[in-house]
XYZ file of N, CA and C in Angstrom:
789
model
N -20.297 -33.979 31.276
C -19.275 -33.979 30.217
C -19.911 -34.382 28.888
N -19.380 -33.835 27.821
C -19.889 -34.131 26.500
C -18.831 -34.696 25.572
N -19.208 -35.791 24.923
C -18.342 -36.363 23.881
C -18.182 -35.312 22.749
N -17.140 -35.505 21.934
C -16.889 -34.522 20.858
C -18.024 -34.430 19.877
N -18.705 -35.630 19.618
C -19.817 -35.558 18.689
C -20.980 -34.747 19.228
N -21.269 -34.963 20.542
C -22.350 -34.244 21.209
C -22.047 -32.753 21.231
N -20.739 -32.431 21.564
C -20.313 -31.038 21.662
C -20.368 -30.400 20.291
N -20.095 -31.204 19.201
C -20.178 -30.701 17.870
C -21.583 -30.259 17.526
N -22.602 -31.090 17.911
C -23.947 -30.800 17.566
C -24.468 -29.531 18.319
N -24.099 -29.439 19.604
C -24.550 -28.343 20.392
C -23.859 -26.985 20.030
N -22.631 -27.086 19.666
C -21.878 -25.847 19.323
C -22.033 -25.501 17.848
N -22.555 -26.341 17.037
C -22.716 -26.196 15.594
C -21.380 -25.993 14.939
N -20.354 -26.699 15.470
C -18.982 -26.701 14.856
C -18.701 -28.129 14.489
N -18.134 -28.367 13.315
C -17.825 -29.753 12.919
C -16.725 -30.299 13.819
N -16.649 -31.609 13.828
C -15.612 -32.327 14.564
C -14.249 -31.872 14.011
N -14.131 -31.763 12.704
C -12.887 -31.370 12.119
C -12.496 -29.960 12.588
N -13.467 -29.067 12.707
C -13.153 -27.715 13.143
C -12.766 -27.702 14.593
N -13.410 -28.525 15.467
C -13.072 -28.626 16.869
C -11.618 -29.168 17.014
N -11.267 -30.144 16.211
C -9.857 -30.689 16.253
C -8.815 -29.591 15.853
N -9.251 -28.798 14.840
C -8.376 -27.696 14.418
C -8.219 -26.685 15.487
N -9.332 -26.290 16.160
C -9.244 -25.324 17.247
C -8.397 -25.887 18.397
N -8.494 -27.169 18.611
C -7.659 -27.753 19.693
C -6.170 -27.694 19.269
N -5.863 -27.964 18.032
C -4.491 -27.893 17.583
C -3.941 -26.461 17.656
N -4.799 -25.499 17.405
C -4.322 -24.056 17.466
C -4.408 -23.471 18.877
N -4.831 -24.249 19.820
C -4.824 -23.816 21.269
C -5.983 -22.879 21.529
N -7.060 -22.896 20.797
C -8.215 -22.064 21.035
C -9.245 -22.712 21.919
N -9.425 -24.052 21.696
C -10.513 -24.696 22.479
C -10.023 -26.150 22.677
N -9.403 -26.345 23.764
C -8.909 -27.720 24.073
C -9.952 -28.513 24.867
N -10.107 -29.765 24.705
C -11.025 -30.578 25.470
C -10.717 -30.473 26.967
N -11.763 -30.644 27.750
C -11.566 -30.653 29.205
C -10.751 -31.832 29.669
N -10.902 -32.962 28.902
C -10.061 -34.111 29.235
C -10.016 -35.024 28.024
N -8.908 -35.767 27.938
C -8.718 -36.777 26.822
C -8.366 -38.114 27.480
N -9.201 -39.126 27.087
C -8.909 -40.443 27.691
C -7.605 -40.996 27.125
N -6.665 -41.337 28.022
C -5.325 -41.691 27.582
C -5.321 -43.009 26.862
N -6.384 -43.866 27.024
C -6.422 -45.207 26.361
C -7.153 -45.105 25.034
N -8.278 -44.438 24.992
C -9.110 -44.389 23.787
C -8.852 -43.158 22.932
N -8.391 -42.100 23.581
C -8.216 -40.818 22.857
C -9.527 -40.015 22.732
N -10.600 -40.529 23.452
C -11.866 -39.826 23.377
C -11.724 -38.450 24.037
N -12.297 -37.438 23.389
C -12.189 -36.099 23.889
C -13.552 -35.753 24.537
N -13.460 -35.121 25.675
C -14.647 -34.731 26.471
C -14.628 -33.253 26.766
N -15.763 -32.630 26.725
C -15.879 -31.225 26.875
C -16.901 -30.913 27.996
N -16.621 -29.765 28.722
C -17.566 -29.320 29.677
C -18.566 -28.434 29.017
N -19.805 -28.369 29.615
C -20.855 -27.589 29.025
C -20.515 -26.114 28.917
N -19.717 -25.614 29.962
C -19.378 -24.173 29.933
C -18.493 -23.837 28.713
N -17.819 -24.805 28.090
C -17.065 -24.564 26.943
C -17.881 -24.235 25.728
N -19.149 -24.508 25.786
C -20.055 -24.070 24.669
C -20.027 -22.575 24.465
N -19.884 -21.833 25.578
C -19.786 -20.349 25.511
C -18.540 -19.914 24.777
N -17.424 -20.608 25.083
C -16.173 -20.301 24.457
C -16.242 -20.601 22.974
N -16.870 -21.790 22.634
C -17.042 -22.170 21.235
C -17.904 -21.130 20.470
N -18.968 -20.615 21.118
C -19.825 -19.630 20.487
C -19.060 -18.316 20.259
N -18.192 -17.953 21.229
C -17.358 -16.753 21.118
C -16.427 -16.863 19.962
N -15.749 -17.992 19.852
C -14.803 -18.199 18.750
C -15.553 -18.123 17.430
N -16.727 -18.764 17.358
C -17.445 -18.815 16.140
C -17.852 -17.387 15.705
N -18.290 -16.581 16.676
C -18.702 -15.202 16.360
C -17.502 -14.418 15.868
N -16.332 -14.545 16.450
C -15.193 -13.825 16.041
C -14.757 -14.207 14.648
N -14.818 -15.594 14.347
C -14.504 -16.064 13.033
C -15.413 -15.498 11.955
N -16.741 -15.350 12.275
C -17.676 -14.825 11.356
C -17.392 -13.349 11.066
N -16.742 -12.660 12.019
C -16.350 -11.278 11.818
C -15.082 -11.174 10.963
N -14.407 -12.333 10.720
C -13.243 -12.316 9.907
C -11.950 -12.210 10.691
N -12.011 -12.333 11.992
C -10.793 -12.335 12.835
C -9.941 -13.565 12.546
N -8.622 -13.386 12.576
C -7.735 -14.490 12.360
C -7.590 -15.347 13.544
N -7.068 -16.572 13.391
C -6.859 -17.427 14.534
C -5.947 -16.759 15.555
N -4.931 -16.070 15.091
C -3.971 -15.423 15.991
C -4.677 -14.294 16.792
N -5.535 -13.518 16.144
C -6.250 -12.479 16.819
C -7.181 -13.082 17.894
N -7.865 -14.171 17.542
C -8.780 -14.781 18.512
C -7.997 -15.401 19.699
N -6.863 -15.979 19.383
C -6.017 -16.568 20.473
C -5.558 -15.448 21.410
N -5.178 -14.325 20.845
C -4.767 -13.160 21.662
C -5.874 -12.713 22.652
N -7.104 -12.657 22.092
C -8.258 -12.268 22.932
C -8.469 -13.289 24.074
N -8.485 -14.617 23.660
C -8.798 -15.651 24.657
C -7.620 -15.659 25.748
N -6.437 -15.219 25.369
C -5.355 -15.230 26.311
C -5.234 -14.003 27.127
N -6.233 -13.079 26.918
C -6.299 -11.894 27.771
C -6.024 -10.542 27.104
N -5.792 -10.540 25.847
C -5.593 -9.267 25.092
C -6.846 -8.424 25.184
N -6.751 -7.115 25.068
C -7.881 -6.237 25.061
C -8.690 -6.517 23.771
N -9.909 -7.040 23.916
C -10.704 -7.370 22.745
C -11.142 -6.099 21.999
N -11.332 -5.057 22.729
C -11.714 -3.801 22.003
C -10.601 -3.301 21.108
N -9.363 -3.348 21.570
C -8.243 -2.958 20.782
C -8.168 -3.804 19.512
N -8.253 -5.154 19.693
C -8.123 -6.065 18.579
C -9.263 -5.791 17.573
N -10.470 -5.574 18.045
C -11.615 -5.337 17.183
C -11.439 -4.007 16.466
N -10.982 -2.954 17.136
C -10.718 -1.705 16.464
C -9.731 -1.772 15.378
N -8.631 -2.513 15.601
C -7.648 -2.762 14.596
C -8.195 -3.525 13.378
N -9.036 -4.498 13.695
C -9.677 -5.300 12.631
C -10.666 -4.427 11.835
N -11.367 -3.550 12.527
C -12.287 -2.660 11.846
C -11.566 -1.736 10.861
N -10.408 -1.263 11.260
C -9.619 -0.378 10.408
C -9.182 -1.183 9.120
N -8.785 -2.387 9.343
C -8.389 -3.257 8.179
C -9.543 -3.513 7.301
N -10.755 -3.738 7.844
C -11.897 -3.947 6.997
C -12.245 -2.655 6.199
N -12.061 -1.529 6.805
C -12.332 -0.251 6.149
C -11.349 -0.102 4.950
N -10.088 -0.447 5.201
C -9.139 -0.393 4.075
C -9.553 -1.330 2.944
N -9.981 -2.551 3.318
C -10.463 -3.482 2.274
C -11.682 -3.003 1.569
N -12.563 -2.322 2.380
C -13.843 -1.796 1.749
C -13.483 -0.703 0.718
N -12.513 0.135 1.064
C -12.068 1.198 0.112
C -11.492 0.557 -1.100
N -10.654 -0.485 -0.937
C -10.060 -1.058 -2.063
C -11.064 -1.791 -2.971
N -12.066 -2.422 -2.320
C -13.156 -3.083 -3.143
C -13.936 -2.071 -3.857
N -14.245 -0.911 -3.219
C -14.991 0.145 -3.848
C -14.254 0.659 -5.140
N -12.961 0.769 -4.988
C -12.181 1.262 -6.181
C -12.247 0.274 -7.301
N -12.142 -1.025 -6.945
C -12.206 -2.082 -7.958
C -13.501 -2.118 -8.619
N -14.570 -1.968 -7.833
C -15.980 -1.961 -8.402
C -16.173 -0.765 -9.347
N -15.617 0.395 -8.892
C -15.738 1.574 -9.721
C -15.073 1.372 -11.114
N -13.864 0.735 -11.117
C -13.225 0.507 -12.350
C -13.973 -0.537 -13.181
N -14.424 -1.615 -12.519
C -15.202 -2.639 -13.258
C -16.451 -2.052 -13.871
N -17.195 -1.268 -13.092
C -18.419 -0.702 -13.634
C -18.176 0.252 -14.796
N -17.033 0.992 -14.699
C -16.615 1.850 -15.845
C -16.349 1.032 -17.089
N -15.677 -0.092 -16.917
C -15.383 -0.985 -18.007
C -16.644 -1.598 -18.666
N -17.555 -1.992 -17.729
C -18.775 -2.593 -18.214
C -19.656 -1.618 -18.951
N -19.515 -0.313 -18.548
C -20.314 0.712 -19.282
C -19.690 1.043 -20.586
N -18.429 0.506 -20.847
C -17.813 0.769 -22.080
C -17.106 2.118 -22.191
N -16.875 2.763 -20.982
C -16.212 4.020 -20.970
C -14.781 3.925 -21.554
N -14.384 4.938 -22.245
C -13.053 4.994 -22.799
C -12.083 5.249 -21.599
N -11.058 4.498 -21.489
C -10.140 4.670 -20.385
C -8.730 4.899 -20.926
N -8.392 6.159 -20.948
C -7.019 6.534 -21.410
C -6.023 6.039 -20.404
N -6.325 6.150 -19.115
C -5.466 5.771 -18.048
C -6.097 4.670 -17.139
N -5.251 3.867 -16.523
C -5.641 2.874 -15.570
C -4.946 3.159 -14.236
N -5.674 3.682 -13.273
C -5.090 4.016 -11.998
C -4.902 2.730 -11.130
N -3.778 2.652 -10.433
C -3.539 1.569 -9.452
C -3.028 2.209 -8.181
N -3.200 1.506 -7.101
C -2.594 1.928 -5.788
C -1.358 1.083 -5.549
N -0.275 1.761 -5.165
C 0.983 1.071 -4.923
C 1.678 1.735 -3.722
N 2.592 0.971 -3.124
C 3.374 1.551 -1.997
C 4.857 1.636 -2.460
N 5.370 2.789 -2.350
C 6.764 3.088 -2.667
C 7.570 2.863 -1.349
N 8.538 1.945 -1.383
C 9.260 1.638 -0.116
C 10.066 2.870 0.255
N 10.400 3.000 1.535
C 11.272 4.042 2.096
C 12.645 3.899 1.275
N 13.224 5.049 1.075
C 14.548 5.005 0.351
C 15.333 6.283 0.638
N 16.614 6.186 0.505
C 17.542 7.346 0.571
C 17.643 7.943 -0.790
N 17.558 9.256 -0.833
C 17.667 9.962 -2.123
C 18.628 11.114 -2.011
N 19.355 11.416 -3.065
C 19.974 12.697 -3.201
C 18.960 13.614 -3.926
N 18.906 14.837 -3.569
C 17.928 15.752 -4.162
C 18.476 17.127 -4.341
N 17.828 17.890 -5.139
C 18.181 19.367 -5.305
C 16.869 20.051 -5.657
N 16.852 21.310 -5.287
C 15.675 22.178 -5.570
C 16.094 23.412 -6.291
N 15.194 23.909 -7.196
C 15.475 25.079 -7.952
C 14.201 25.714 -8.414
N 14.264 26.947 -8.866
C 13.185 27.652 -9.494
C 13.506 27.789 -10.986
N 12.733 27.148 -11.816
C 13.075 27.094 -13.256
C 12.178 28.118 -14.019
N 12.675 28.568 -15.116
C 11.919 29.480 -15.917
C 10.644 28.906 -16.463
N 10.692 27.602 -16.820
C 9.473 26.913 -17.390
C 9.618 25.452 -17.100
N 8.559 24.711 -17.202
C 8.568 23.256 -16.961
C 9.510 22.574 -17.911
N 9.603 22.985 -19.129
C 10.482 22.307 -20.122
C 11.925 22.423 -19.740
N 12.307 23.384 -18.903
C 13.693 23.527 -18.540
C 14.179 22.356 -17.652
N 13.244 21.593 -17.088
C 13.616 20.489 -16.210
C 14.476 19.451 -16.952
N 14.230 19.267 -18.227
C 14.941 18.215 -19.006
C 16.417 18.567 -19.177
N 16.801 19.804 -19.060
C 18.181 20.205 -19.114
C 18.758 20.294 -17.694
N 17.914 20.652 -16.742
C 18.392 20.844 -15.373
C 18.686 19.531 -14.709
N 17.783 18.510 -14.899
C 17.903 17.217 -14.165
C 19.255 16.582 -14.467
N 19.711 16.379 -15.698
C 21.031 15.746 -15.920
C 22.179 16.441 -15.219
N 22.069 17.780 -15.077
C 23.128 18.537 -14.398
C 23.235 18.158 -12.942
N 22.069 17.862 -12.307
C 22.063 17.451 -10.944
C 22.729 16.118 -10.741
N 22.446 15.218 -11.630
C 23.075 13.873 -11.541
C 24.548 14.009 -11.734
N 25.035 14.861 -12.649
C 26.443 15.007 -12.847
C 27.130 15.570 -11.643
N 26.449 16.578 -11.001
C 27.072 17.140 -9.785
C 27.137 16.189 -8.660
N 26.015 15.370 -8.434
C 26.013 14.349 -7.370
C 27.134 13.317 -7.643
N 27.327 12.930 -8.871
C 28.353 11.926 -9.222
C 29.746 12.436 -8.989
N 29.981 13.777 -9.223
C 31.242 14.375 -9.018
C 31.587 14.454 -7.542
N 30.557 14.738 -6.733
C 30.786 14.767 -5.285
C 30.960 13.381 -4.671
N 30.331 12.419 -5.293
C 30.323 11.030 -4.732
C 30.662 10.077 -5.871
N 31.874 9.882 -6.152
C 32.269 8.980 -7.297
C 31.814 7.537 -7.169
N 31.659 7.043 -5.921
C 31.216 5.714 -5.771
C 29.721 5.508 -5.434
N 29.022 6.602 -5.581
C 27.562 6.538 -5.303
C 26.801 5.661 -6.267
N 25.933 4.766 -5.715
C 25.200 3.847 -6.587
C 23.761 4.110 -6.440
N 23.037 4.051 -7.583
C 21.557 4.145 -7.586
C 20.936 2.826 -7.170
N 19.739 2.866 -6.631
C 19.052 1.627 -6.266
C 18.684 0.808 -7.475
N 18.444 -0.464 -7.319
C 17.904 -1.340 -8.335
C 16.601 -1.991 -7.818
N 15.505 -1.801 -8.574
C 15.360 -0.949 -9.779
C 15.572 0.534 -9.484
N 15.978 1.264 -10.434
C 16.181 2.738 -10.243
C 14.850 3.452 -9.945
N 14.931 4.509 -9.184
C 13.742 5.326 -8.871
C 14.182 6.744 -8.885
N 13.780 7.540 -9.868
C 14.085 8.921 -9.981
C 12.734 9.685 -10.182
N 12.589 10.774 -9.468
C 11.241 11.513 -9.626
C 11.467 12.981 -9.430
N 10.485 13.718 -9.994
C 10.485 15.139 -9.827
C 9.183 15.581 -9.206
N 9.279 16.517 -8.272
C 8.072 17.066 -7.664
C 7.998 18.566 -7.916
N 6.819 19.050 -8.202
C 6.543 20.487 -8.422
C 5.931 21.011 -7.109
N 6.605 22.022 -6.525
C 6.330 22.379 -5.165
C 5.412 23.595 -4.968
N 4.994 24.189 -6.039
C 4.165 25.416 -5.941
C 2.770 25.160 -5.413
N 2.244 23.960 -5.641
C 0.828 23.722 -5.260
C -0.196 24.169 -6.205
N 0.329 24.799 -7.280
C -0.606 25.233 -8.346
C 0.208 25.300 -9.645
N -0.503 25.441 -10.732
C 0.197 25.505 -12.038
C 0.747 26.874 -12.201
N 2.000 26.991 -12.640
C 2.661 28.256 -12.903
C 3.289 28.154 -14.320
N 3.117 29.224 -15.077
C 3.763 29.233 -16.426
C 5.254 29.501 -16.370
N 5.628 30.301 -15.372
C 7.070 30.650 -15.179
C 7.426 30.556 -13.716
N 8.738 30.621 -13.434
C 9.246 30.551 -12.053
C 8.660 29.362 -11.308
N 8.937 28.222 -11.884
C 8.397 26.951 -11.314
C 9.351 26.322 -10.285
N 8.850 26.140 -9.074
C 9.687 25.545 -8.010
C 9.632 24.012 -8.217
N 10.833 23.414 -8.262
C 10.883 21.998 -8.588
C 11.906 21.351 -7.721
N 11.679 20.074 -7.362
C 12.612 19.241 -6.664
C 12.873 17.949 -7.407
N 14.174 17.619 -7.626
C 14.514 16.366 -8.284
C 15.174 15.428 -7.307
N 14.721 14.162 -7.249
C 15.260 13.180 -6.320
C 15.662 11.901 -7.069
N 16.737 11.323 -6.627
C 17.213 10.024 -7.167
C 17.522 9.110 -6.027
N 16.909 7.926 -6.031
C 17.110 6.915 -4.950
C 18.440 6.314 -5.088
N 19.207 6.257 -3.961
C 20.546 5.749 -3.953
C 20.737 4.774 -2.761
N 21.807 4.059 -2.731
C 21.968 3.027 -1.710
C 22.499 3.511 -0.424
N 23.047 4.747 -0.345
C 23.654 5.254 0.892
C 23.694 6.777 0.868
N 23.805 7.369 2.062
C 24.015 8.777 2.150
C 25.422 9.144 1.642
N 25.582 10.385 1.172
C 26.902 10.769 0.624
C 27.240 12.165 0.949
N 28.240 12.718 0.285
C 28.793 14.026 0.491
C 27.806 15.038 -0.071
N 27.479 16.088 0.695
C 26.529 17.130 0.272
C 27.251 18.368 -0.168
N 26.482 19.239 -0.924
C 26.981 20.555 -1.297
C 25.874 21.550 -1.033
N 26.056 22.780 -1.434
C 24.979 23.755 -1.269
C 23.761 23.336 -2.097
N 24.026 22.633 -3.184
C 22.907 22.239 -4.090
C 22.407 20.840 -3.877
N 23.339 19.916 -3.690
C 23.027 18.510 -3.537
C 22.860 18.090 -2.081
N 21.690 17.582 -1.696
C 21.463 17.158 -0.351
C 20.959 15.726 -0.372
N 21.005 15.075 0.844
C 20.490 13.747 1.007
C 19.421 13.705 2.041
N 18.421 12.780 1.883
C 17.356 12.603 2.867
C 16.774 11.226 2.753
N 16.048 10.825 3.756
C 15.383 9.522 3.807
C 13.887 9.793 3.498
N 13.459 9.315 2.350
C 12.021 9.486 1.973
C 11.208 8.291 2.647
N 10.201 8.599 3.396
C 9.433 7.551 4.044
C 8.663 6.752 3.033
N 8.226 5.571 3.471
C 7.355 4.727 2.651
C 6.116 5.563 2.241
N 5.726 5.519 0.994
C 4.625 6.382 0.507
C 3.665 5.588 -0.282
N 2.378 5.735 0.067
C 1.293 5.091 -0.719
C 0.868 6.112 -1.787
N 0.755 5.640 -3.013
C 0.469 6.514 -4.103
C -0.621 5.941 -5.029
N -1.347 6.819 -5.694
C -2.131 6.472 -6.853
C -1.183 6.652 -8.051
N -1.135 5.662 -8.949
C -0.207 5.651 -10.011
C -0.860 5.422 -11.412
N -0.477 6.219 -12.365
C -0.851 5.996 -13.778
C 0.350 6.193 -14.668
N 0.277 5.603 -15.833
C 1.324 5.763 -16.813
C 0.873 6.622 -17.961
N 1.679 7.611 -18.306
C 1.391 8.490 -19.420
C 2.347 8.274 -20.559
N 1.846 8.013 -21.721
C 2.704 7.794 -22.892
C 2.573 8.977 -23.839
N 3.699 9.512 -24.218
C 3.704 10.578 -25.187
C 4.336 11.862 -24.577
N 4.075 12.945 -25.229
C 4.765 14.247 -24.886
C 4.389 14.724 -23.511
N 5.306 15.432 -22.908
C 5.088 15.999 -21.558
C 4.043 17.129 -21.606
N 3.841 17.727 -22.751
C 2.820 18.818 -22.889
C 1.446 18.319 -22.556
N 1.242 16.982 -22.656
C -0.103 16.425 -22.394
C -0.248 15.816 -20.972
N 0.776 16.066 -20.085
C 0.676 15.497 -18.826
C -0.425 16.043 -17.955
N -0.943 17.300 -18.363
C -2.068 17.861 -17.642
C -3.277 16.968 -17.615
N -3.479 16.175 -18.708
C -4.584 15.237 -18.750
C -4.401 14.098 -17.680
N -3.169 13.695 -17.498
C -2.880 12.643 -16.473
C -3.179 13.207 -15.043
N -2.726 14.410 -14.794
C -2.946 15.016 -13.510
C -4.468 15.224 -13.232
N -5.182 15.628 -14.231
C -6.664 15.817 -14.088
C -7.343 14.524 -13.805
N -6.979 13.439 -14.477
C -7.514 12.153 -14.258
C -7.257 11.662 -12.865
N -5.994 11.801 -12.396
C -5.654 11.374 -11.037
C -6.429 12.138 -9.975
N -6.548 13.459 -10.177
C -7.253 14.277 -9.190
C -8.762 13.833 -9.086
N -9.317 13.636 -10.248
C -10.776 13.240 -10.288
C -10.920 11.805 -9.668
N -9.979 10.940 -10.003
C -10.073 9.542 -9.509
C -9.925 9.488 -8.004
N -9.023 10.315 -7.471
C -8.798 10.383 -5.991
C -10.109 10.896 -5.343
N -10.664 11.930 -5.868
C -11.882 12.526 -5.283
C -13.072 11.515 -5.300
N -13.271 10.913 -6.466
C -14.373 9.992 -6.612
C -14.303 8.780 -5.757
N -13.054 8.362 -5.393
C -12.889 7.121 -4.645
C -12.409 7.376 -3.224
N -12.560 8.607 -2.717
C -12.385 8.849 -1.299
C -10.936 8.924 -0.821
N -9.973 9.181 -1.772
C -8.594 9.257 -1.307
C -8.244 10.679 -0.940
N -7.414 10.820 0.074
C -6.943 12.144 0.505
C -5.552 12.374 0.026
N -5.288 13.454 -0.676
C -3.980 13.764 -1.207
C -3.028 14.048 -0.029
N -1.835 13.443 -0.019
C -0.914 13.528 1.102
C 0.408 14.158 0.727
N 0.536 14.890 -0.369
C 1.784 15.475 -0.701
C 1.805 15.823 -2.181
N 2.853 16.463 -2.596
C 2.998 16.848 -4.024
C 3.168 15.638 -4.898
N 2.590 15.723 -6.079
C 2.649 14.608 -7.046
C 4.084 14.428 -7.516
N 4.362 13.253 -8.051
C 5.691 12.915 -8.534
C 5.583 12.504 -9.982
N 6.617 12.925 -10.772
C 6.772 12.465 -12.141
C 8.029 11.621 -12.152
N 7.864 10.370 -12.570
C 9.021 9.447 -12.712
C 9.219 9.138 -14.209
N 10.335 9.528 -14.719
C 10.561 9.385 -16.188
C 11.182 8.069 -16.488
N 10.441 7.197 -17.214
C 10.904 5.865 -17.503
C 11.551 5.818 -18.885
N 10.887 6.295 -19.903
C 11.463 6.373 -21.207
C 11.331 7.821 -21.686
N 12.359 8.322 -22.434
C 12.257 9.722 -22.905
C 13.251 9.964 -24.008
N 13.649 11.133 -24.210
C 14.526 11.594 -25.333
C 15.866 10.922 -25.277
N 16.324 10.518 -24.057
C 17.588 9.814 -23.889
C 17.657 8.382 -24.454
N 16.459 7.757 -24.642
C 16.529 6.353 -25.118
C 15.410 6.034 -26.139
N 14.630 6.987 -26.509
C 13.565 6.763 -27.533
C 13.658 7.760 -28.667
N 13.535 7.311 -29.874
C 13.582 8.193 -31.020
C 12.331 9.057 -31.205
N 11.222 8.431 -30.823
C 9.929 9.070 -31.086
C 9.312 9.593 -29.773
N 8.775 10.768 -29.790
C 8.059 11.304 -28.633
C 6.881 10.440 -28.225
N 6.300 9.771 -29.208
C 5.167 8.937 -28.897
C 5.515 7.759 -28.019
N 6.802 7.436 -27.915
C 7.249 6.329 -27.063
C 7.745 6.743 -25.638
N 7.704 7.980 -25.343
C 8.073 8.484 -24.047
C 7.058 7.953 -23.010
N 7.589 7.461 -21.916
C 6.732 6.878 -20.890
C 7.060 7.546 -19.549
N 5.998 8.110 -18.901
C 6.139 8.754 -17.636
C 5.165 8.205 -16.638
N 5.616 7.849 -15.475
C 4.688 7.463 -14.390
C 4.366 8.646 -13.498
N 3.112 8.948 -13.370
C 2.677 10.045 -12.460
C 2.107 9.447 -11.246
N 2.663 9.853 -10.087
C 2.289 9.290 -8.762
C 1.731 10.392 -7.867
N 0.616 10.077 -7.264
C -0.072 11.031 -6.332
C -0.125 10.460 -4.959
N 0.724 10.931 -4.030
C 0.653 10.403 -2.631
C -0.671 10.593 -2.013
N -1.141 9.534 -1.342
C -2.508 9.525 -0.778
C -2.449 8.895 0.651
N -3.602 9.168 1.341
C -3.819 8.537 2.633
C -4.912 7.511 2.451
């Protein structure tokens, strides 16, 4: 039997760490003297201590290690942890790319961020418009129709409204478009107004200030950013109009968020 100090030296774990592992149920002493409180360990527990230390060095959480020691499939836990490390690696790579760009003094018109849009209920409508500019007259009409069908319908707070262009390519005319508005509940539908549950969506996001005619620059930036940083596009891009002609006097103050769904 080994006293806690001796076990600490052989396992290369501090006494404080051993007490912590005992508290967390990872490595309990073989026996504890009821009078003195002295903790004693068996030599075979050195292997358990080494295993815990190795897992901690890999970044596994206490909960993950406990699961393994209690019989969970170590391979499954490690595979899950590896996927998480890969996600972190990708995020770190993106941050380094931005930092290096800033250090080089590159002009950055846009700042891309990764965000997750929560799942939400939306009412939506689809149409083929003569031109992109027609959307600004078409969108309010969809809201008016949805409100007429559903007088008590409430939008989410904060509001989330977006437009998707469904052609998969730029078209000067006959543009297929879908408008969606997040609401708190499903409602009455018509031939034009429908409801659906939009799943949680991970997106690359940038903010574009100014006229819609220049949104092509934002899309080009997002596409290049996604390619350079290893993101896979997972659906049509979204335009979310934050400020526009309805609340700003100057076109220079219009603000649009462009979102690109990614994996």
